[in-house]
XYZ file of C-alpha atoms in Angstrom:
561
model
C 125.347 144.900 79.681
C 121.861 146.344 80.603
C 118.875 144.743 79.259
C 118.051 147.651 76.621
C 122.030 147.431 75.442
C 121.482 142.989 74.941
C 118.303 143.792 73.134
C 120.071 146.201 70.370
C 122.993 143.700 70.261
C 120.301 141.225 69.170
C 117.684 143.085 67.407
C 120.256 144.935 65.988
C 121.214 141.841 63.555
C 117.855 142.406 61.768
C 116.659 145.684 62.139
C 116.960 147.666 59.018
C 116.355 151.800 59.185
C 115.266 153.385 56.607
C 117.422 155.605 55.121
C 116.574 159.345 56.415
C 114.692 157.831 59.726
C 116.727 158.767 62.602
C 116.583 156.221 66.243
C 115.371 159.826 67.911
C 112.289 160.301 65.657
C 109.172 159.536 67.684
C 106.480 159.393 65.129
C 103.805 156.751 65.056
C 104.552 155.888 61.405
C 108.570 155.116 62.289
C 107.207 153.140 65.529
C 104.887 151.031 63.368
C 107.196 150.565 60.843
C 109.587 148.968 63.577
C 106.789 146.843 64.632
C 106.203 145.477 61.590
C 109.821 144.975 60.769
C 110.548 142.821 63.723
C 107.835 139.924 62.178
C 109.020 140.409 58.407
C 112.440 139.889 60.065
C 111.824 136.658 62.591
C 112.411 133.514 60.193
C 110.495 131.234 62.840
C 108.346 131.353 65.930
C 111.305 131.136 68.898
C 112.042 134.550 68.010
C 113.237 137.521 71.270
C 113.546 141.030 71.230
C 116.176 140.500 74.083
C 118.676 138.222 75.241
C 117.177 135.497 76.363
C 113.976 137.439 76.433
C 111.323 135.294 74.026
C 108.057 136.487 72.476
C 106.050 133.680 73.850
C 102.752 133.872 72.230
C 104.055 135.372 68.401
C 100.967 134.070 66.550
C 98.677 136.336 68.543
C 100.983 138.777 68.815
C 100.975 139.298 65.164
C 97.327 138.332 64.647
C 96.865 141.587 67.272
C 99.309 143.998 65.341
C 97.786 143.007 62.193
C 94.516 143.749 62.749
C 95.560 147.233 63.773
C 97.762 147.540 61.001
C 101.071 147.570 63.259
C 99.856 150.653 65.247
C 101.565 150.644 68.417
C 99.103 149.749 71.486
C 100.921 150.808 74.344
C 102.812 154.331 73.299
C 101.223 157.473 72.020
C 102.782 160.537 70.418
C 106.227 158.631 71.434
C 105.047 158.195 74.636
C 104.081 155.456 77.612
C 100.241 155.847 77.740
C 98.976 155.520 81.325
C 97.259 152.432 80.237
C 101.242 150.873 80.013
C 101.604 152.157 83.356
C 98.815 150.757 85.392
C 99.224 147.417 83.266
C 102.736 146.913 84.985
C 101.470 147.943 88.259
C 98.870 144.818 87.524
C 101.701 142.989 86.095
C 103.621 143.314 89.860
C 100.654 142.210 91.483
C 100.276 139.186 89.652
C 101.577 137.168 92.889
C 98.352 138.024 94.230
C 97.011 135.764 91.847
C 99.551 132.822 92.651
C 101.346 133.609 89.707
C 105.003 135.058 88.698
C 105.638 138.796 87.830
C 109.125 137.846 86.189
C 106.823 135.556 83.554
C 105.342 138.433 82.186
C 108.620 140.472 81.439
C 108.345 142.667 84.120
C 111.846 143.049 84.488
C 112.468 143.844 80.849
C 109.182 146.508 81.388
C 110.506 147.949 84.284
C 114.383 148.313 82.842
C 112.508 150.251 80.000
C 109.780 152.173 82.503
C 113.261 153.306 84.349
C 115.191 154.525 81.670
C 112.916 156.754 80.251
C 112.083 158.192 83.602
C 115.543 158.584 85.234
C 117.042 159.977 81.172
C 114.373 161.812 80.498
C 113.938 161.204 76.924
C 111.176 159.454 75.071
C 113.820 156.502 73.044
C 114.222 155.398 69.385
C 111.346 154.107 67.708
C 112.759 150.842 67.989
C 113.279 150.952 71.557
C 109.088 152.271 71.696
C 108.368 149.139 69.012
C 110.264 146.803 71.430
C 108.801 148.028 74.710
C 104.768 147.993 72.809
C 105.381 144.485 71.876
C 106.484 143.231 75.483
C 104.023 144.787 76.578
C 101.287 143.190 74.418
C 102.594 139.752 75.099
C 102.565 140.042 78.466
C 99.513 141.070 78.374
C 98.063 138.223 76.045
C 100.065 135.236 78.415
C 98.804 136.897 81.692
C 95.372 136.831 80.900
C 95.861 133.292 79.349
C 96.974 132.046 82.758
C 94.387 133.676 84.795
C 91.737 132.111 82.898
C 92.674 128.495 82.082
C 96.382 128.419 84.472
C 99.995 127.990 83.591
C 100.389 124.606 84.607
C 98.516 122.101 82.231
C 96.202 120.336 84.714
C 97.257 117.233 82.836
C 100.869 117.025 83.971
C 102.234 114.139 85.924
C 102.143 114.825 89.309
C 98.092 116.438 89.457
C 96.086 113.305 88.811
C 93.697 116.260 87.293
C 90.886 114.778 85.347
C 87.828 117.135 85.025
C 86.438 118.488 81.945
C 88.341 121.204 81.025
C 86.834 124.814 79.621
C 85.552 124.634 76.324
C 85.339 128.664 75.431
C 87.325 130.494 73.830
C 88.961 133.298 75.431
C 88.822 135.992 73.240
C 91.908 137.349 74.242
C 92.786 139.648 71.699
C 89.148 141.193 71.717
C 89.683 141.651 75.312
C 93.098 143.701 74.994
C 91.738 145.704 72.011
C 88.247 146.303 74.439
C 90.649 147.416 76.751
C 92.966 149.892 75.265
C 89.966 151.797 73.856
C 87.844 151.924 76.771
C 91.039 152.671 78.917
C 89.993 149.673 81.449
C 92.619 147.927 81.219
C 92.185 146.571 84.818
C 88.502 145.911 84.372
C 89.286 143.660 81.050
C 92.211 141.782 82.344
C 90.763 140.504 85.673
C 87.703 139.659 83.620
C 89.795 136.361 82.652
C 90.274 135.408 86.291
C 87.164 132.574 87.236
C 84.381 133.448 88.376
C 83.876 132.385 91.928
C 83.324 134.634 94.548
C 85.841 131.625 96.355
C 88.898 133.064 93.753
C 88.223 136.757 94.992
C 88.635 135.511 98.317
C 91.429 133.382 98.357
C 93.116 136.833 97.101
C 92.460 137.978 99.826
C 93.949 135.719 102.061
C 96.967 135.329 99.863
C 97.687 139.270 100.164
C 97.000 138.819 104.082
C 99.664 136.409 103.500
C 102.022 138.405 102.435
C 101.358 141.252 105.063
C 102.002 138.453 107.713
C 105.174 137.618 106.407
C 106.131 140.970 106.947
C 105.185 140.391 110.347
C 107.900 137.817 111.467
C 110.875 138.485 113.799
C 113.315 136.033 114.580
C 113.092 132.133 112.922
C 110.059 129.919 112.509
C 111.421 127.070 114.362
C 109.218 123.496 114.148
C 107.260 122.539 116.986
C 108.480 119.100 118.381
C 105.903 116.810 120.661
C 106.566 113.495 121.874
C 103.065 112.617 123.176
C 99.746 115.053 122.962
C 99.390 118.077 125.186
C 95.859 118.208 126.834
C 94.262 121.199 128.424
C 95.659 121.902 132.003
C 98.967 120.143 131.562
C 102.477 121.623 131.781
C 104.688 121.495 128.832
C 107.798 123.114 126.999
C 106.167 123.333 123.642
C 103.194 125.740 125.495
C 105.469 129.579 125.187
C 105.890 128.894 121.506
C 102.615 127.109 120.804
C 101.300 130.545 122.214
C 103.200 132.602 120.625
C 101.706 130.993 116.972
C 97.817 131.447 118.282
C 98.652 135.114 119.053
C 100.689 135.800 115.670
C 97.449 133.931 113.982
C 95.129 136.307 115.902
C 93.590 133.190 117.737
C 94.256 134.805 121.058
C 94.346 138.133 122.355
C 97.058 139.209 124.615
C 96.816 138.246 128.201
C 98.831 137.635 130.990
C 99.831 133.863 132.403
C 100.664 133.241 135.846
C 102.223 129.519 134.293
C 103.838 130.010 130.651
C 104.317 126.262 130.145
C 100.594 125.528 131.246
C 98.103 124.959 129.215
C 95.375 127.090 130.636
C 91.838 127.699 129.523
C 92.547 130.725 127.834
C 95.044 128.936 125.097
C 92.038 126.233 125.121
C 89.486 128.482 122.962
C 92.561 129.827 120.358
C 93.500 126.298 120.010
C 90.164 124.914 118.830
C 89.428 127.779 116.665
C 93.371 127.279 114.835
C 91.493 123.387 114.949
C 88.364 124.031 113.364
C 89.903 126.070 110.493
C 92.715 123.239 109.335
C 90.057 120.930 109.143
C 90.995 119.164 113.017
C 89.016 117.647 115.631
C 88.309 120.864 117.716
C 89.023 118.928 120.769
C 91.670 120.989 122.438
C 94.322 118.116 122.159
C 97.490 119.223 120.759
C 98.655 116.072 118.627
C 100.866 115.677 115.932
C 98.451 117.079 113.297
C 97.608 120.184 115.146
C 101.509 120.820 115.667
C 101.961 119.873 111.741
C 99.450 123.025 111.017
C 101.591 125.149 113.583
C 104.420 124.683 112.047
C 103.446 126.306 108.992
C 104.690 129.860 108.471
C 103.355 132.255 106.255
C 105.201 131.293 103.394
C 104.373 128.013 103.298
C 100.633 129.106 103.287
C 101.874 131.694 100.148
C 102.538 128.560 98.398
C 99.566 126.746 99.231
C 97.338 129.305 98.609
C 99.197 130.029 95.116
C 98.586 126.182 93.935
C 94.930 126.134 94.681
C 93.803 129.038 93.169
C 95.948 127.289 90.368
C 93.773 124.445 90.363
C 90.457 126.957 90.284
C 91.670 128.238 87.277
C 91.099 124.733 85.454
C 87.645 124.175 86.574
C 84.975 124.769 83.960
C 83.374 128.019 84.048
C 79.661 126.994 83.661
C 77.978 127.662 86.664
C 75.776 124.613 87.988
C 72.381 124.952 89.459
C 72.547 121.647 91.390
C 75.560 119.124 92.024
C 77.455 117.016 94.561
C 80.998 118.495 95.700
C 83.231 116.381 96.931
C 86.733 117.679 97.994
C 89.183 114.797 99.021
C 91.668 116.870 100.909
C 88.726 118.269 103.472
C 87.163 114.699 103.817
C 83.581 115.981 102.996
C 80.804 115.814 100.187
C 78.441 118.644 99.962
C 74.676 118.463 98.018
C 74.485 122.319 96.596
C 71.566 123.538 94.625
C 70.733 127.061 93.437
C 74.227 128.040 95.744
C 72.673 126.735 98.784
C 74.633 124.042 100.054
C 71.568 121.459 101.239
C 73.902 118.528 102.805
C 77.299 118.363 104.320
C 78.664 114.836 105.233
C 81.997 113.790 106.020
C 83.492 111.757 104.137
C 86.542 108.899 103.972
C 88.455 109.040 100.998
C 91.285 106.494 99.220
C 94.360 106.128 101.017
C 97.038 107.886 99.426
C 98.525 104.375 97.955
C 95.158 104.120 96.766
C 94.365 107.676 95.839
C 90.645 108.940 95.012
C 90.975 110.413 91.468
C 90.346 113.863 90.535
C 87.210 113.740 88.160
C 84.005 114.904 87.146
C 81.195 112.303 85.712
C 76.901 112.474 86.119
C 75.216 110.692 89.115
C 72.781 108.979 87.220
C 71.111 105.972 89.827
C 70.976 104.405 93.708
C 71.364 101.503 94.617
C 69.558 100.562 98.285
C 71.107 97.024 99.916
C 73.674 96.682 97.371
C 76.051 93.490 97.086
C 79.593 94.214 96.468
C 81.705 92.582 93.585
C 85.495 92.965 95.279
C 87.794 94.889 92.621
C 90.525 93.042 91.345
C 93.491 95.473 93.245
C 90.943 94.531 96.559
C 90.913 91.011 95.379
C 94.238 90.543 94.681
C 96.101 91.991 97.806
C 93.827 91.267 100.372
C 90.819 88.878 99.800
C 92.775 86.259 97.637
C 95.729 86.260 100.853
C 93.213 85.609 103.733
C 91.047 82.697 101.948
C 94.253 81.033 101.517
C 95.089 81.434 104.962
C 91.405 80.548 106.376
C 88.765 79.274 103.671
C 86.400 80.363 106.361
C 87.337 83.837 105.944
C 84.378 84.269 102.932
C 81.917 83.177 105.163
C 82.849 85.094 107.726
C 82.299 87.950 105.774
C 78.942 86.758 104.324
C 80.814 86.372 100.490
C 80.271 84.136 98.038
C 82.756 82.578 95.717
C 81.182 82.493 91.938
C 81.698 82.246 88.505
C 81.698 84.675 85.745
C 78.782 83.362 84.683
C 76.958 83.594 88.240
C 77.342 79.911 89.676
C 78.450 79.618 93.149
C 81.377 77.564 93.800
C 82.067 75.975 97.598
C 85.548 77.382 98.428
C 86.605 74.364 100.374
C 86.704 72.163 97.162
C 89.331 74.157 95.507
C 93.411 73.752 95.868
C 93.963 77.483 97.062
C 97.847 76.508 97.419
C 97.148 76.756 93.671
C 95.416 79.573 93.695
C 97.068 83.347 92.401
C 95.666 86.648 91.622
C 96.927 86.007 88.191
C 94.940 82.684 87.857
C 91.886 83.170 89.823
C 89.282 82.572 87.768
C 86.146 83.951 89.857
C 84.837 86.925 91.139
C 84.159 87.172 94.589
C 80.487 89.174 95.970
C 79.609 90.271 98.898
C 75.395 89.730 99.653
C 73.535 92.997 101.332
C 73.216 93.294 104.881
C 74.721 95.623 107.586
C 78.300 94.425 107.464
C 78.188 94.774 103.613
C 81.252 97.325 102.521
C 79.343 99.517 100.740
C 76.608 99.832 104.114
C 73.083 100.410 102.865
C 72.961 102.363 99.642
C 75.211 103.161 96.764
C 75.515 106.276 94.676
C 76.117 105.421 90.698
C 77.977 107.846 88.934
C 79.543 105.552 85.797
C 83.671 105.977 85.475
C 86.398 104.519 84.170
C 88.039 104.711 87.750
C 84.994 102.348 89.201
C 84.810 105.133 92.158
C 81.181 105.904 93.063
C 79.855 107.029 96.729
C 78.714 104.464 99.408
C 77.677 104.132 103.264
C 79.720 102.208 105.231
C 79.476 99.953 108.359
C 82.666 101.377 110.197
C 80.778 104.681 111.000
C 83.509 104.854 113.995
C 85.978 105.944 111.191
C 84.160 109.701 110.629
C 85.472 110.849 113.701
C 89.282 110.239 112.747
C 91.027 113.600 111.667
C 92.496 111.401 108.741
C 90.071 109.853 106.773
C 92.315 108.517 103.781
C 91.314 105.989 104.425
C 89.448 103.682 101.728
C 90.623 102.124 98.643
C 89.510 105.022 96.509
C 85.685 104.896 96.693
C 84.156 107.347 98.480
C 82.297 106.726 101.862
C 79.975 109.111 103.567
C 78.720 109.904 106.979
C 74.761 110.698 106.001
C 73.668 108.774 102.986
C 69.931 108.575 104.160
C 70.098 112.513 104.067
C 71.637 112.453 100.739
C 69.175 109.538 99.344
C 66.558 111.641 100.488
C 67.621 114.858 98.619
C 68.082 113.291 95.365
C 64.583 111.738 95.358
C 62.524 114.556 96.580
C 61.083 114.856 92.995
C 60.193 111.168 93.487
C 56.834 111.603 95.589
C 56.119 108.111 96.240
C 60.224 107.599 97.748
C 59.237 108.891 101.223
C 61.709 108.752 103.818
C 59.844 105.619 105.620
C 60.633 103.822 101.917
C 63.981 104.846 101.317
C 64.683 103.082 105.225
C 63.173 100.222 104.340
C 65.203 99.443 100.969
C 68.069 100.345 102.754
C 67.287 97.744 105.474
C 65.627 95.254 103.050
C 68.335 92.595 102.344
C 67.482 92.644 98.911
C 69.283 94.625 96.501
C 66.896 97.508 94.570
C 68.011 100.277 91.649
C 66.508 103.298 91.284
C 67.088 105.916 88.622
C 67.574 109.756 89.268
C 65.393 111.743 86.911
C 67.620 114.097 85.953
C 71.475 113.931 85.828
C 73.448 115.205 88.711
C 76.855 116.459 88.177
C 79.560 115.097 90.082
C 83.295 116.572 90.902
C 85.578 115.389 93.054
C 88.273 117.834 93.972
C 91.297 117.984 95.073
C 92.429 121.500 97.466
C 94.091 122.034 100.361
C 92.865 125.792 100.765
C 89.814 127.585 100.132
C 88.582 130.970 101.702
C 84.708 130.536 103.199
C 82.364 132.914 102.508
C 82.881 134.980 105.722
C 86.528 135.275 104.866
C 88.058 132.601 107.348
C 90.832 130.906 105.327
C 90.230 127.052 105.474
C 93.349 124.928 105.413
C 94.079 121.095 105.037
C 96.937 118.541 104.866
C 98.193 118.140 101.807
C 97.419 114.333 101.959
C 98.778 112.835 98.648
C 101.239 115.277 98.569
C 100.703 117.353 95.304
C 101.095 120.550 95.932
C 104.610 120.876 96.316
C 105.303 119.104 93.193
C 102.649 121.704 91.594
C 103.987 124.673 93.072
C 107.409 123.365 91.216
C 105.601 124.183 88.125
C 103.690 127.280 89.110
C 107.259 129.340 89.418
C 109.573 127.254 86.757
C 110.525 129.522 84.155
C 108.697 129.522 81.260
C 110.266 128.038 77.960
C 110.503 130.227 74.450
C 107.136 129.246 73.591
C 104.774 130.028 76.884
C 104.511 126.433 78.154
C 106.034 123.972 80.491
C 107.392 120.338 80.385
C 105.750 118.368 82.608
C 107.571 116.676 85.018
């Protein structure tokens, strides 16, 4: 049964013709009257127009008809305007955008689109009323999605806390703006964010696609036993080739060796390096081959759930803040667009995972001590005292009360002694072994994550930095102290050294409030078009690109997983 025959074997329960109104009339009054019949007839909210076809947004819907008095939107003088037309063709791009055509009834606006082209006949005024209102809803649900998402950043697997965006739409005002201006592209991708990064992404996503296109044969996995340096034979080299020259890393050229790895593989290698995020030493190791392996669909998907995750960012555009994007291991200082500072960073491990937040840097701290979390505490400091008492001293801490006494560690029975009855806390005193290094960045959360220095500066050259227990450590914190107290004239460079260095610990306030957000993607496009793309570290986006294409329920949302 076609999908026009199921939606007359359902509508056709309800809808009522008025007596001398035959299905061929075309007129606008028998095509409003059918709109307006199908809400006077729909006894709750879950209602379809076809099988298994649901009007997912029916409050605005109705709000929408209503304020036009039930004139259709979409047909005129019992025809498809060209406005319907081009609004499907947007409708079938809508992968371009990460998202699914099929959400948006494009198969039920197609099956429509096709019949009236290949029969030649303009349809009852029921079919018109059914085809105006799928069309309006997939209007209103598209542009819902490009500007806040499908997926409700708060679901399970996302570990998405930032604010989220307080305006309101204005939907409705935008479809009505857009039917009688005949923009309809203009208006809709007016509810897409802002930044120039989402245009670009795009981009790349539709570059994608082309690639994909592109592919002959299978994408078999890479395998390596031990890393491939330059010069060295191997019989990973043809195929490793092969991927630099499909990526456009390499331009064609003839090998007298094809398992060597010659100096002209060595410059497409460390490029292919440079843009996952690598070490562009030339090495082949296991996280170079990991980026090899991917195809072009598995980039699709990766590109799909990150511009997802754009789409829940605030829209208020910030004059100065930190960025700090756990997947790419770096924190950038941006003001007025310019980005002033980029560190790398080490982030949580990903059994201690960095959280994805947003909160106001409001202080420093130069020489800080460190007061060991409980989860810290508990699994590791608590298990080495017991082993060695000396262990405390040995990492210049101090054992004291709640109230601030200092208590000798070798009078206590440690064989006593459990996280769940330790009654102390356990602080580490400033100095160049300290955990947090020389200077602390204070941005107040209910995850206790805040930025720091560190002492194992041997660490920022890893390609994997998860590697903290959630705080965030960074490669140039004198550059960054510096920054934030330029407005401070008498915190000169010389002064900001020597409270770093001074053993004793010191706060100072920020004058203003800087905003801080800690991200989490795995692809971005920079600004000169090179698509940027990182491990997947804790592993989300395959659990959110689950949600991105699940079907959507009666009622436009999803269950969270």
């Amino acid at each position: 049964m076609g999908l026009l025959k199921k939606y007359f074997f359902v509508w056709g329960m309800f809808a009522l013709t008025a007596p001398g109104l035959a299905q061929t009339s075309h007129t606008d009054e028998r095509i409003s009257l059918e709109i307006r019949k199908v809400f006077e007839a729909s006894e709750d909210q879950n209602f379809r127009l076809f099988e298994n076809t649901y009007i997912h947004s029916p409050d605005l819907v109705l709000e929408f008809y209503s304020q036009r008095d039930f004139r259709e939107a979409w047909i005129e003088d019992g025809k498809l305007t060209r406005h319907a037309y081009e609004f499907r063709y947007l409708v079938r791009r809508a992968k371009y955008d990460g998202l699914v055509p099929e959400d948006y009834h494009l198969p039920q606006i197609d099956d429509f689109f096709e019949a009236r082209e290949k029969n030649e006949r303009y349809g009852s005024a029921m079919e018109l009323a059914a085809a105006d209102i799928v069309l309006t809803d997939a209007f209103i649900l598209y542009a819902g999605h490009l500007y806040s998402g499908k997926v409700d950043p708060e679901h399970a697997v996302s570990g998405w806390n930032i604010e989220k965006k307080s305006t309101d739409p204005k939907i409705l005002k935008g479809l009505e703006d857009a039917l009688a201006e005949g923009e309809i592209r203009e208006h809709l991708e007016a509810f897409r964010p802002k930044f120039p990064v989402y245009q670009r992404m795009q981009r790349s996503l539709v570059r994608y696609y082309e690639k994909e296109k592109e592919i002959t044969g299978t994408w078999n996995p890479i395998s390596i036993r031990t890393a491939i340096k330059p010069n060295e034979r191997h019989a990973a080299i043809p195929v490793i080739r092969e991927r630099l020259l499909f990526w456009n890393e390499l331009e064609v050229y003839e090998w007298t060796d094809k398992d060597l790895y010659d100096s002209l593989m060595l410059s497409g290698v460390q490029a292919f390096q440079q843009k996952n995020g690598l070490n562009p030493d030339g090495v082949i190791g296991s996280a170079t081959v990991r980026a090899l392996n991917k195809n072009p669909r598995d980039l699709i998907r990766q590109t799909a759930v990150n511009l997802e995750r754009l789409r829940w960012l605030p829209d208020t555009i910030l004059q100065e803040f930190i960025l700090v994007n756990i997947a790419n291991y770096s924190m950038d200082y941006i003001k007025n667009r310019d980005t002033l500072l980029h560190s790398n960073a080490i982030v949580g491990r990903a059994y201690r995972r960095t959280p994805v937040f947003n909160a106001p840097m409001t202080y420093l701290v130069f020489s800080p001590t460190w007061t060991v979390p409980p989860g810290i505490l508990r699994n590791d400091v608590i298990p080495a005292v017991k082993k060695d008492p000396r262990y405390l001293a040995s990492k210049n801490m101090r054992l004291l009360t709640h109230s601030g006494n200092e208590v000798d560690p070798y009078t206590l029975d440690w064989s006593s002694i459990s996280a769940s009855n330790f009654p102390y806390m356990v602080r580490q005193d400033p100095g160049p072994d300290n955990s947090l290094g020389l200077v602390k960045f204070m941005f107040p959360n209910r995850y206790n994550v805040y930025i720091h220095d560190t002492p194992a500066r041997e660490l920022f050259a890893r390609d994997d930095r998860a590697l903290s227990s959630g705080c965030i450590r960074i490669q140039k914190p004198f550059e960054l102290a510096y920054l934030l107290l330029a407005d401070q004239p008498l915190w000169t460079g010389e002064r900001i050294l020597m409270a770093m260095n001074s053993g004793r610990e010191q706060k100072v306030s920020l004058r203003r409030q800087i905003p801080v957000i800690i991200l989490y993607l795995t692809f971005w496009t920079a600004g000169d078009g090179t698509p940027m793309v990182r491990h997947d570290v804790y592993e989300r986006d395959q659990d959110l690109y689950k949600l991105l294409t699940r079907k959507i329920a009666s009622d436009g949302l999803l269950q969270k997983l």
